[in-house]
Coordinates of C-alpha atoms in Angstrom, one line a residue:
X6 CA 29.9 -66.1 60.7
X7 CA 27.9 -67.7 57.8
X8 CA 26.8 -70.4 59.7
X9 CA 25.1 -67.7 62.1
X10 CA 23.7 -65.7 58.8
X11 CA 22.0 -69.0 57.5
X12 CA 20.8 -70.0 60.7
X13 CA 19.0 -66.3 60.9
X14 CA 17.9 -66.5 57.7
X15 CA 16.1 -70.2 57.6
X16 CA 14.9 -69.2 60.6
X17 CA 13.5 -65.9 59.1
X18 CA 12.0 -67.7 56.1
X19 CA 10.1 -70.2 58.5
X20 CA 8.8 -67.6 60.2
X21 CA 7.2 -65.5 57.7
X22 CA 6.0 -68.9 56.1
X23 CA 4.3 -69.5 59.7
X24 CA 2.7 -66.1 58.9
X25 CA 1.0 -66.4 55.7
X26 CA 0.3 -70.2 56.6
X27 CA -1.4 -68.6 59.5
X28 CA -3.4 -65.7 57.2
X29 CA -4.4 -68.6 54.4
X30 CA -5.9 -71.2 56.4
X31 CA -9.1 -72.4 58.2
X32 CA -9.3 -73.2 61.6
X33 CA -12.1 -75.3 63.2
X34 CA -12.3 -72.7 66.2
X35 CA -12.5 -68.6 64.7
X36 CA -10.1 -67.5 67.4
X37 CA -7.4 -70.2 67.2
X38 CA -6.2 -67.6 63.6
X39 CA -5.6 -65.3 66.2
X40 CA -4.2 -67.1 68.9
X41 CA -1.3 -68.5 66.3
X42 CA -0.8 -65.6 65.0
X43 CA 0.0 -64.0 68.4
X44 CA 2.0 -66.9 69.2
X45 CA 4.0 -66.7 66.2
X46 CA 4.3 -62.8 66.7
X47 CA 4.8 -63.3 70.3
X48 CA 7.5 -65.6 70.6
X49 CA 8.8 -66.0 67.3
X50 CA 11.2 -69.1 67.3
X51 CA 9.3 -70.9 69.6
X52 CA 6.3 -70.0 68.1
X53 CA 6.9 -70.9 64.6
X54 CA 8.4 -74.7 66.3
X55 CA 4.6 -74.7 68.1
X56 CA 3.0 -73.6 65.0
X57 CA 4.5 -76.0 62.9
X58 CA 4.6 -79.3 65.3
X59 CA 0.4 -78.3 66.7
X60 CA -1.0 -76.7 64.5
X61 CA -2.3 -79.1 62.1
X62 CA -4.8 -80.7 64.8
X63 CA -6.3 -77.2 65.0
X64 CA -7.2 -76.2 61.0
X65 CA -9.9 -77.4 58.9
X66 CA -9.0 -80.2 56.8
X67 CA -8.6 -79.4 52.8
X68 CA -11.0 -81.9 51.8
X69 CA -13.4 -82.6 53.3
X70 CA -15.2 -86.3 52.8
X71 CA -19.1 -86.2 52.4
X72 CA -21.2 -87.4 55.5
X73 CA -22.1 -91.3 55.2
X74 CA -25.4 -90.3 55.7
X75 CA -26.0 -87.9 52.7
X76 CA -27.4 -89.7 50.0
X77 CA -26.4 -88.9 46.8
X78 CA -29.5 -88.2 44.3
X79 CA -30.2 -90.3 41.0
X80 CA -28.8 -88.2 38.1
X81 CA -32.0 -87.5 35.5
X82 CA -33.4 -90.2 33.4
X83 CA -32.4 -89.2 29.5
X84 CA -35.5 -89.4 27.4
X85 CA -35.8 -92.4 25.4
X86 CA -35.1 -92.3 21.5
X87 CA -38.8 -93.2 21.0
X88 CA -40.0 -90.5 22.8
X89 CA -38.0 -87.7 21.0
X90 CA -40.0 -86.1 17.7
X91 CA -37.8 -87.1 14.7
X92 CA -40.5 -84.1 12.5
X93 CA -41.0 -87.1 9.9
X94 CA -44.8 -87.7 9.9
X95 CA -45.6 -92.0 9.5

């Protein structure tokens, strides 16, 4: 009897995590939010095992590295200690 009350309720826990996984990500493709989350709504064992096993290949990465082409510009030359009025007249 509590092996059946833990199973329910690890499998209850994953599935709600599935759920506000689902809500806080990015996905590359707009609908895909929607498609997991009917998924995961849907069929929600199997869902959450689909969710959790696919659904990585499907969400925008965290970080995201800049484009080998984008050039990064020069920070701005700091004037030189000559070229900065002190006040004292020579």
């Amino acid at each position: 009897m509590a092996f059946k009350i833990l199973f329910f309720i690890a499998g209850f826990a994953l599935w709600l995590w599935a759920i506000v996984d689902i809500l806080q990500s990015d996905f590359k493709d707009s609908n895909m939010k929607l498609v997991w989350m009917l998924v995961v709504l849907l069929m929600p064992m199997l869902g959450t095992i689909l969710y959790m096993w696919k659904a990585e290949q499907t969400k925008v990465s965290p970080v995201q590295a800049p484009e080998p082409d984008t050039e990064v510009p020069p920070p701005p030359e700091a004037p030189l200690s000559d070229d900065i009025p002190s006040g004292e007249e020579d």
